[in-house]
Amino acid sequence: MGAGGSLFSEKKEYLAYPALGLISFLLFLGLLPYLGFLLGGIPFFAALMVISGERRPLWIAFFSIVIPVTLFFLFREGFLILLPQGEILD
Amino acid sequence: MNPDIFQGMIQATHPTGLIATAFGSLLGLTVGMIPGMTISAGIIIVLPLTFVLEPAISISLLLGLYAGGMMGGSFSAILLNIPGTPSASATAMDGHPMARRGEAGRALGTAIIASFTGGLFSFICLYFIAPSLAELALQFRAPDLFGLVFFGLTIICSFATKSIIKGLLSGLIGLIIVTIGQDPIMGNPRFTFGDPDLLSGIHFLTAMIGLFAIPQLMDNLLEIVKRKTSYRAESGFGNILPTLTDLKSIRLPTAIGAFIGTFIGILPGAGGPIAAFISYDYAKKSCKNADSFGKGAVEGIAAPEAANNAVTGGALIPMMTLGIPGDPITAILIGALLVHGLAPGPLLFMEQGDFAYTIIFSFFWANIFTLIVALSSLRLLVKVLATPKSILMPTIALLCVIGSYALRNSFFDVYIMFFFGLLGISMQWLQIPVVPLLLALVLGKQLEEHLRVSLTASKGDFTVFFTSPFSLFFLCLSVVSILWPFISARRKKITAAAVN
């Protein structure tokens, strides 16, 4: 299991991408209690898409809205798992 | 005949369970196939569901995923020469040369049939071995159980990596983490620093999501630098049903793979990749056309594929009867059962015999559905390889958050998940294996409980561990498993010296 050690066998300048990913993850988690899963998830999704090399604005806008919203309502309505809405919305 | 067997058969064949199994197989085949996503990624996707679904249904889902994932890895190994899961590495050696020759369909068909046969063989072993092993394990008292769990941990530490020191270190970190929270006997809080969130300890599913998913995500982000954002495989690969001559020639290697795979699956610690390589070597030695191995021989696909699918049923045997998981996936299965208050172990067959057999028969269906889904929708599945990573990776990231939050509805768990992600990345950097840590998290509580119960009964006398024959046997095995790397290294040195 695990992807097995390739992360650190690479040249240092490549590490910028994973580092950016980690930073945006950390930001998302920090803001999660305030923004909630939906409001926080959309910019986080968009950020990760950009870091993964996606540059088409329409694609980014479409998927970063559709997937978090689908997940949020799928888990809430389908599986009765209440994801945090965020203090802003309360 | 045992009425539990009928009960289990009926419960496993329940329509909802079958749908869950089929969905699991489909998902397993998909994530197994996509390079950079392992079965653990698939498990993270469905983990939140297993908290709300009934235990029998969530187990069906996870077993489908397990069987499907093992098979799915071979598709990308054959088509792209990139194993989708580590267990499929051996398959690429003969699978890809065959695909380059224009016989991708033949290679895929062989892989599917061999995987199915291996899985089915391991089901038969599970069905016959598990109940009798559970009966034997019922005689174990606390000191024996301590010895058993201790052996389970040490063998994982020594199998997981070349460096036994790093393996033991990883296991030790896990045991230290397990002490956080209330102690299992008296309920005294330990290392909680007054924080009520830490009272119930660190849930190992939360830790697992972080340890596996976050380093994988980062690895994938790194791949993107090399512009490998998606893979395109030819989907025109002709007929996938193998011919009679092929079926005849893969009989022996498939049997070899099925035997070795099941056996290695039963041993805790060694998993799919090891089983696949050993069977490949063994098949090469025992088949007539050893020369064609490595150049695209059906035998070279059949042996490792039968082996890695046979590992699944083999690994379920110690998981169900002894409560000892052999690999991360069976560890997660234990976790999914524990969430519902069902503890795998010898008592499972006694107290919830029908449920134990439900698991066994769900595993049977998992293999059947994996075969059906693979044969019927292979062409469609291969198209998934073209899904851009820029959509897959953020989705997995969100699912990590959902999975860790949903377990106990707490933000604290989400942060713990991320902490373990960072720990996983650091361990990868230091080349310390994460599997011993994970299994220590699963087994640590039991280890402590058995140790303290035995010592309370013996009034603090440590000799109880050496006077009970079972306990002594397991402790001796533990010592051997720790010393084995040193012994084998020495033996190699001696033989090398003798040759010179």
XYZ file of C-alpha atoms in Angstrom:
590
model
C 0.000 0.000 0.000
C 1.025 3.621 -0.059
C 2.731 5.076 -3.040
C 6.129 4.115 -1.683
C 8.831 6.665 -1.288
C 8.751 8.522 -4.582
C 7.953 11.811 -2.853
C 11.465 12.373 -1.612
C 13.484 10.864 -4.386
C 12.658 13.866 -6.571
C 14.465 17.111 -7.231
C 13.804 19.809 -4.682
C 12.185 22.312 -7.044
C 9.398 19.841 -7.767
C 8.385 19.841 -4.128
C 6.668 23.216 -4.582
C 3.488 21.516 -5.833
C 2.998 19.153 -2.895
C 3.938 21.994 -0.527
C 1.284 24.254 -2.060
C -1.200 21.406 -1.769
C -0.425 20.953 1.925
C -0.687 24.681 2.597
C -4.087 24.937 0.946
C -5.235 21.848 2.834
C -4.124 23.449 6.091
C -5.922 26.698 5.231
C -9.093 24.789 4.385
C -9.013 22.885 7.660
C -8.315 26.052 9.641
C -11.285 27.820 8.113
C -13.562 24.759 8.159
C -15.327 25.565 11.471
C -16.139 29.077 10.245
C -16.829 28.588 6.547
C -18.250 25.080 6.711
C -17.803 22.259 4.265
C -19.491 23.941 1.310
C -18.140 27.487 1.444
C -14.675 26.243 2.373
C -14.703 23.240 0.078
C -15.358 25.124 -3.152
C -12.266 27.393 -3.068
C -10.180 24.485 -1.723
C -11.291 22.264 -4.599
C -10.530 25.035 -7.090
C -7.110 25.612 -5.541
C -6.203 21.928 -5.736
C -7.365 21.812 -9.357
C -5.084 24.712 -10.217
C -2.176 23.078 -8.374
C -2.871 19.860 -10.291
C -2.251 21.757 -13.505
C -5.792 22.560 -14.601
C -5.884 26.014 -16.246
C -9.297 26.189 -17.977
C -11.405 28.646 -15.894
C -14.762 27.148 -16.886
C -13.671 23.611 -15.977
C -12.368 24.781 -12.635
C -15.547 26.735 -11.883
C -17.794 23.848 -12.930
C -16.117 21.011 -11.048
C -15.185 22.988 -7.956
C -18.857 23.838 -7.465
C -20.536 20.661 -8.668
C -18.435 18.097 -6.776
C -18.460 19.659 -3.271
C -22.181 20.453 -3.584
C -22.957 16.908 -4.764
C -20.911 15.382 -1.950
C -22.494 17.650 0.649
C -26.063 16.795 -0.317
C -25.316 13.156 -1.111
C -24.013 12.573 2.387
C -26.684 14.710 4.022
C -29.750 13.399 2.214
C -28.523 9.972 1.189
C -26.556 8.811 4.187
C -27.705 11.189 6.930
C -24.170 12.381 7.637
C -24.397 16.045 8.600
C -21.341 17.884 7.383
C -20.473 21.167 9.075
C -22.357 24.140 7.605
C -20.103 26.759 9.145
C -20.638 29.486 11.688
C -21.076 32.128 8.996
C -24.291 30.561 7.758
C -25.807 30.124 11.223
C -24.952 -28.882 9.326
C -24.430 -25.748 11.333
C -27.560 -23.527 11.111
C -25.295 -20.464 11.171
C -23.982 -21.444 7.748
C -27.477 -21.244 6.231
C -28.216 -18.017 8.048
C -24.990 -16.503 6.776
C -25.610 -17.716 3.241
C -29.078 -16.146 3.236
C -27.893 -12.880 4.751
C -25.003 -12.577 2.307
C -27.356 -13.172 -0.617
C -29.725 -10.429 0.484
C -30.365 -8.096 -2.500
C -29.064 -4.973 -0.706
C -25.899 -6.853 0.201
C -25.453 -8.026 -3.370
C -25.880 -4.499 -4.714
C -23.305 -3.283 -2.192
C -20.898 -6.044 -3.246
C -21.330 -5.231 -6.924
C -20.790 -1.533 -6.257
C -17.721 -2.361 -4.187
C -16.292 -4.519 -6.978
C -16.879 -1.785 -9.541
C -15.247 0.826 -7.324
C -12.398 -1.538 -6.457
C -11.686 -2.325 -10.102
C -11.688 1.408 -10.852
C -9.422 2.621 -8.057
C -7.210 -0.431 -8.392
C -6.706 0.389 -12.036
C -5.862 4.076 -11.676
C -2.133 4.457 -11.007
C -1.487 6.491 -7.887
C -4.731 5.362 -6.308
C -4.608 2.174 -4.283
C -7.330 0.152 -2.625
C -6.916 2.391 0.405
C -8.170 5.323 -1.699
C -11.290 3.314 -2.512
C -11.778 2.535 1.138
C -11.531 6.206 2.024
C -14.293 6.894 -0.499
C -16.693 4.440 1.113
C -15.554 4.765 4.729
C -18.185 7.360 5.718
C -20.842 5.060 4.271
C -19.755 2.149 6.423
C -20.577 4.156 9.559
C -24.226 4.440 8.596
C -24.847 1.216 6.682
C -25.662 -2.017 8.456
C -22.548 -4.024 9.354
C -23.318 -6.881 6.936
C -23.801 -4.428 4.075
C -20.713 -2.387 4.785
C -18.671 -5.580 4.959
C -20.065 -6.694 1.578
C -19.088 -3.332 0.145
C -15.555 -3.472 1.547
C -15.005 -7.077 0.468
C -16.133 -6.249 -3.073
C -13.660 -3.406 -3.057
C -10.873 -5.634 -1.763
C -11.365 -8.313 -4.428
C -11.991 -5.782 -7.192
C -8.991 -3.667 -6.274
C -6.623 -6.619 -6.407
C -7.826 -7.494 -9.898
C -8.035 -3.906 -11.151
C -4.346 -3.280 -10.553
C -3.463 -5.731 -13.275
C -5.352 -3.825 -15.998
C -3.090 -0.801 -15.917
C -0.055 -3.046 -15.385
C -0.908 -4.751 -18.680
C -2.115 -1.742 -20.677
C 0.247 0.973 -19.441
C 3.097 -0.959 -17.810
C 2.247 0.948 -14.611
C 0.855 -1.309 -11.893
C -2.337 0.235 -10.505
C -1.573 -1.293 -7.108
C 1.774 -2.553 -5.767
C 0.372 -6.102 -5.869
C 0.193 -5.963 -9.657
C 3.888 -5.126 -10.156
C 4.722 -8.714 -11.062
C 1.888 -8.839 -13.596
C 3.448 -6.043 -15.639
C 6.532 -8.166 -16.415
C 4.623 -10.406 -18.787
C 1.394 -8.503 -19.202
C 2.826 -5.435 -20.846
C 5.067 -7.200 -23.399
C 1.967 -9.115 -24.415
C -0.071 -5.929 -24.815
C 2.690 -4.386 -26.923
C 2.509 -7.447 -29.144
C -1.143 -6.546 -29.732
C -2.491 -9.230 -27.442
C -3.816 -6.959 -24.707
C -7.173 -8.724 -24.697
C -5.554 -12.111 -24.185
C -3.444 -10.746 -21.303
C -6.433 -9.074 -19.649
C -8.570 -12.181 -20.010
C -5.855 -14.337 -18.456
C -5.484 -11.896 -15.574
C -9.234 -11.872 -14.948
C -9.620 -15.655 -15.003
C -6.522 -16.246 -12.867
C -7.575 -13.596 -10.335
C -11.022 -15.111 -10.078
C -9.639 -18.625 -9.592
C -7.188 -17.440 -6.945
C -9.942 -15.589 -5.106
C -12.299 -18.548 -5.253
C -9.626 -20.933 -3.995
C -8.940 -18.654 -1.055
C -12.680 -18.546 -0.342
C -12.719 -22.338 -0.077
C -9.754 -22.223 2.306
C -11.457 -19.508 4.347
C -14.656 -21.535 4.531
C -12.929 -24.689 5.757
C -10.026 -23.342 7.832
C -11.594 -20.376 9.643
C -14.186 -22.228 11.788
C -11.712 -24.852 13.025
C -9.047 -22.237 13.715
C -11.609 -20.231 15.678
C -12.450 -23.335 17.690
C -8.782 -23.830 18.534
C -8.408 -20.157 19.418
C -11.302 -20.433 21.865
C -8.996 -22.358 24.180
C -6.653 -19.368 24.412
C -6.590 -17.604 27.745
C -5.302 -14.098 28.403
C -1.553 -14.947 28.399
C -1.947 -16.905 25.130
C -3.854 -14.056 23.547
C -1.124 -11.670 24.632
C 1.464 -13.926 23.008
C -0.612 -14.134 19.836
C -1.132 -10.386 19.480
C 2.514 -9.780 20.320
C 3.550 -12.215 17.599
C 1.155 -10.558 15.145
C 2.820 -7.223 15.793
C 6.424 -8.386 15.628
C 5.984 -10.342 12.410
C 4.415 -7.292 10.771
C 7.312 -5.130 11.924
C 9.823 -7.555 10.478
C 7.966 -8.208 7.208
C 7.063 -4.631 6.407
C 10.529 -3.441 5.512
C 14.098 -4.491 4.953
C 15.198 -2.706 8.105
C 13.789 -4.449 11.145
C 14.820 -1.492 13.321
C 12.647 0.869 11.297
C 9.788 -1.630 11.363
C 9.978 -1.960 15.134
C 10.281 1.796 15.499
C 7.107 2.277 13.489
C 5.265 -0.314 15.574
C 6.514 1.323 18.760
C 5.270 4.761 17.690
C 1.884 3.146 17.108
C 1.871 1.548 20.569
C 2.763 4.873 22.161
C -0.077 6.610 20.309
C -2.488 3.909 21.474
C -1.840 4.773 25.115
C -3.572 8.124 24.586
C -7.018 8.158 26.157
C -8.630 6.114 28.904
C -6.737 2.996 29.837
C -8.661 -0.182 28.956
C -8.813 -1.679 32.455
C -9.381 1.107 34.985
C -10.475 3.916 32.681
C -7.877 6.368 33.947
C -7.124 9.139 31.457
C -3.585 9.025 30.068
C -1.767 11.650 28.008
C -4.949 13.604 27.436
C -3.452 16.877 28.736
C -6.867 17.669 30.164
C -8.402 17.769 26.691
C -11.773 15.987 26.635
C -11.348 15.283 22.900
C -8.420 13.000 23.684
C -10.297 10.999 26.324
C -11.582 8.427 23.872
C -8.166 8.158 22.288
C -7.207 8.403 18.644
C -9.445 6.392 16.390
C -7.353 4.333 14.051
C -9.640 4.908 11.066
C -8.927 8.626 11.372
C -5.225 7.875 11.577
C -5.478 5.508 8.623
C -7.088 8.097 6.350
C -4.282 10.525 7.099
C -1.450 8.011 6.906
C -2.467 6.650 3.515
C -4.398 9.341 1.705
C -2.373 12.483 2.378
C 1.038 11.095 1.261
C -0.710 9.615 -1.785
C -2.237 12.977 -2.637
C 1.155 14.640 -2.384
C 2.745 11.950 -4.533
C 0.112 12.595 -7.159
C 0.673 16.347 -7.060
C 4.331 15.603 -7.678
C 3.505 13.387 -10.659
C 1.733 16.360 -12.174
C 5.036 18.174 -12.506
C 5.963 15.429 -14.914
C 2.743 16.133 -16.812
C 1.205 12.766 -16.241
C -2.238 14.088 -15.447
C -4.171 11.260 -17.034
C -3.519 8.056 -18.900
C -4.906 6.993 -22.198
C -5.128 3.317 -22.887
C -6.219 1.628 -26.067
C -9.682 0.268 -25.521
C -9.702 -1.763 -28.716
C -8.025 -4.882 -27.415
C -10.113 -7.547 -29.067
C -11.578 -10.607 -27.455
C -10.865 -10.944 -23.760
C -12.221 -14.447 -23.222
C -9.186 -16.735 -23.101
C -8.930 -19.660 -25.508
C -8.962 -23.282 -24.415
C -5.243 -23.689 -25.088
C -4.499 -20.688 -22.887
C -6.727 -22.036 -20.168
C -4.858 -25.320 -20.323
C -1.445 -23.708 -20.068
C -2.376 -21.505 -17.115
C -3.706 -24.391 -15.036
C -0.440 -25.072 -13.218
C 0.718 -21.456 -12.638
C -2.761 -20.490 -11.425
C -2.756 -23.361 -8.947
C 0.724 -22.384 -7.745
C -0.350 -18.771 -7.359
C -3.549 -19.706 -5.525
C -1.697 -21.899 -3.017
C 1.165 -19.502 -2.364
C -1.161 -16.506 -2.237
C -3.518 -18.061 0.285
C -0.638 -19.221 2.459
C 1.088 -15.841 2.395
C -2.242 -14.143 3.032
C -2.654 -16.147 6.230
C 0.752 -14.961 7.503
C 0.280 -11.529 8.987
C 2.402 -8.841 7.450
C 3.311 -10.237 4.070
C 0.754 -9.171 1.525
C -0.097 -9.119 -2.175
C 3.182 -7.835 -3.664
C 5.318 -10.477 -1.917
C 2.894 -13.277 -2.798
C 2.827 -12.170 -6.435
C 6.610 -12.129 -6.830
C 7.147 -15.449 -5.046
C 4.518 -17.164 -7.204
C 5.981 -15.642 -10.346
C 9.403 -17.047 -9.495
C 7.976 -20.387 -8.539
C 5.872 -20.651 -11.686
C 8.926 -19.770 -13.765
C 10.844 -22.636 -12.197
C 8.079 -25.187 -12.617
C 6.746 -24.342 -16.089
C 8.243 -25.887 -19.206
C 8.535 -22.655 -21.153
C 10.557 -20.709 -18.592
C 12.345 -18.917 -21.448
C 9.240 -17.063 -22.540
C 8.736 -15.599 -19.047
C 9.301 -11.862 -19.147
C 8.568 -11.721 -22.854
C 4.818 -12.053 -22.559
C 3.839 -15.512 -21.359
C 0.289 -16.181 -20.174
C 1.756 -18.279 -17.371
C 3.655 -15.230 -16.111
C 0.397 -13.318 -15.802
C -1.635 -16.125 -14.292
C 0.683 -16.943 -11.367
C 0.990 -13.470 -9.768
C -2.628 -12.576 -10.497
C -3.955 -15.759 -8.915
C -1.634 -15.090 -5.981
C -2.620 -11.520 -5.219
C -6.314 -12.338 -5.278
C -5.762 -15.458 -3.180
C -4.100 -13.266 -0.558
C -7.471 -11.650 0.147
C -9.185 -14.823 1.374
C -6.038 -15.910 3.180
C -5.771 -12.605 5.031
C -9.399 -12.894 6.137
C -8.609 -16.113 8.030
C -6.473 -14.606 10.859
C -8.575 -11.448 10.788
C -11.827 -13.267 11.476
C -10.624 -16.018 13.775
C -7.883 -14.321 15.775
C -8.657 -10.644 15.279
C -5.185 -10.181 13.779
C -5.209 -8.251 10.501
C -2.607 -9.244 7.943
C -2.600 -6.037 5.936
C -4.029 -2.505 6.042
C -7.230 -3.549 4.300
C -8.135 -6.284 6.764
C -7.199 -3.812 9.515
C -9.792 -1.459 8.095
C -12.323 -4.286 7.941
C -11.749 -4.816 11.660
C -12.252 -1.095 12.177
C -15.492 -1.130 10.212
C -16.762 -4.003 12.363
C -15.665 -2.370 15.611
C -17.589 0.790 14.727
C -20.688 -1.403 14.878
C -19.592 -3.038 18.126
C -18.617 -6.343 16.516
C -15.173 -7.553 17.509
C -13.597 -10.112 15.153
C -11.920 -12.952 16.993
C -12.697 -16.507 18.104
C -15.821 -15.317 19.908
C -17.288 -14.019 16.648
C -17.895 -17.586 15.459
C -19.373 -18.544 18.823
C -21.586 -15.590 19.603
C -22.415 -14.288 16.142
C -21.833 -17.356 14.025
C -24.382 -16.271 11.455
C -22.561 -12.983 11.002
C -19.194 -14.729 10.671
C -20.624 -16.847 7.867
C -22.216 -13.766 6.311
C -18.700 -12.364 5.954
C -17.442 -15.609 4.431
C -20.241 -15.807 1.873
C -20.033 -12.096 1.107
C -16.441 -12.797 0.160
C -17.677 -15.484 -2.215
C -20.036 -12.995 -3.855
C -17.282 -10.398 -3.973
C -15.277 -12.727 -6.201
C -18.246 -13.590 -8.398
C -19.227 -9.952 -8.894
C -15.678 -8.887 -9.569
C -15.540 -11.466 -12.363
C -18.906 -10.382 -13.785
C -18.148 -6.658 -13.620
C -14.657 -7.132 -15.052
C -15.799 -9.258 -17.989
C -18.851 -7.176 -18.806
C -17.551 -3.637 -18.507
C -13.812 -3.817 -19.044
C -13.942 -1.514 -22.055
C -15.869 1.076 -20.093
C -13.609 0.746 -17.058
C -10.482 1.348 -19.080
C -11.920 4.708 -20.174
C -11.796 5.811 -16.520
C -8.010 5.898 -16.849
C -8.477 9.055 -18.903
C -10.170 10.910 -16.009
C -7.919 13.844 -15.206
C -6.106 13.686 -11.881
C -6.997 17.360 -11.409
C -10.570 16.274 -10.659
C -9.841 12.997 -8.877
C -7.314 14.348 -6.390
C -9.388 17.222 -4.953
C -12.352 14.846 -4.655
C -10.275 12.388 -2.622
C -9.072 15.283 -0.457
C -12.652 16.288 0.327
C -13.567 12.667 1.046
C -10.695 12.451 3.550
C -12.249 15.350 5.410
C -15.750 13.849 5.218
C -14.522 10.438 6.367
C -12.625 11.723 9.372
C -15.384 14.155 10.364
C -18.257 11.696 10.012
C -16.788 9.106 12.376
C -17.563 11.126 15.496
C -18.854 14.434 14.096
C -15.851 16.316 15.358
C -13.460 18.818 13.857
C -10.857 17.499 16.221
C -10.734 14.208 14.285
C -10.224 16.110 11.048
C -7.151 17.785 12.525
C -5.921 14.452 13.868
C -6.327 13.060 10.346
C -4.193 15.860 8.941
C -1.604 15.410 11.677
C -1.292 11.763 10.704
C -0.980 12.861 7.094
C 2.058 14.938 8.024
C 3.363 12.019 10.081
C 2.913 9.742 7.055
C 4.847 12.139 4.839
C 7.677 12.409 7.382
C 7.818 8.641 7.713
C 8.007 8.287 3.959
C 10.874 10.751 3.971
C 12.698 8.744 6.639
C 11.753 5.517 4.812
C 9.956 4.138 7.846
C 7.046 1.857 6.904
C 3.603 2.998 8.061
C 1.903 -0.417 8.127
C 3.371 -1.514 11.522
C 2.199 1.772 13.028
C -1.303 1.269 11.684
C -1.529 -2.294 12.942
C -0.153 -1.270 16.342
C -3.021 1.205 16.509
C -5.484 -1.615 15.802
C -3.921 -4.179 18.111
C -2.439 -1.986 20.863
C -5.523 -1.854 23.089
C -5.936 -5.651 22.946
C -2.253 -6.191 23.652
C -2.440 -4.065 26.775
C -5.710 -5.612 27.905
C -4.412 -9.178 27.630
C -1.155 -8.251 29.310
C -2.833 -6.577 32.244
C -5.534 -9.206 32.661
C -2.891 -11.952 32.735
C -0.745 -10.066 35.208
C -3.692 -9.292 37.462
C -4.667 -12.971 37.487
C -1.105 -14.068 38.236
C -0.606 -11.281 40.810
C 2.163 -9.691 38.793
C 4.047 -12.884 38.036
C 5.540 -12.732 34.531
C 6.153 -16.474 34.328
C 2.521 -17.022 33.217
C 3.628 -16.137 29.727
C 6.160 -18.969 29.707
C 4.212 -21.692 31.468
C 1.257 -21.741 29.082
C 2.270 -23.759 25.984
C 0.396 -21.549 23.478
C 1.809 -18.358 24.902
C 5.348 -19.786 24.964
C 4.946 -20.940 21.350
C 3.840 -17.493 20.162
C 6.543 -15.684 22.112
C 9.199 -17.989 20.608
C 7.779 -17.256 17.153
C 7.995 -13.523 17.914
C 11.649 -13.834 18.849
C 12.307 -15.767 15.640
C 10.464 -13.170 13.547
C 12.580 -10.384 15.023
C 15.851 -12.286 14.681
C 15.051 -13.726 11.244
C 16.410 -10.779 9.197
C 19.730 -11.061 11.054
C 19.879 -14.840 10.657
C 19.127 -14.766 6.950
C 21.638 -11.960 6.370
C 24.298 -14.009 8.162
C 23.443 -17.132 6.226
C 23.771 -15.241 2.955
C 27.182 -13.984 4.050
C 28.287 -17.495 4.924
C 27.115 -18.994 1.642
C 28.746 -16.124 -0.256
C 31.990 -16.789 1.591
C 31.708 -20.511 0.876
C 31.211 -19.876 -2.849
C 34.295 -17.687 -2.924
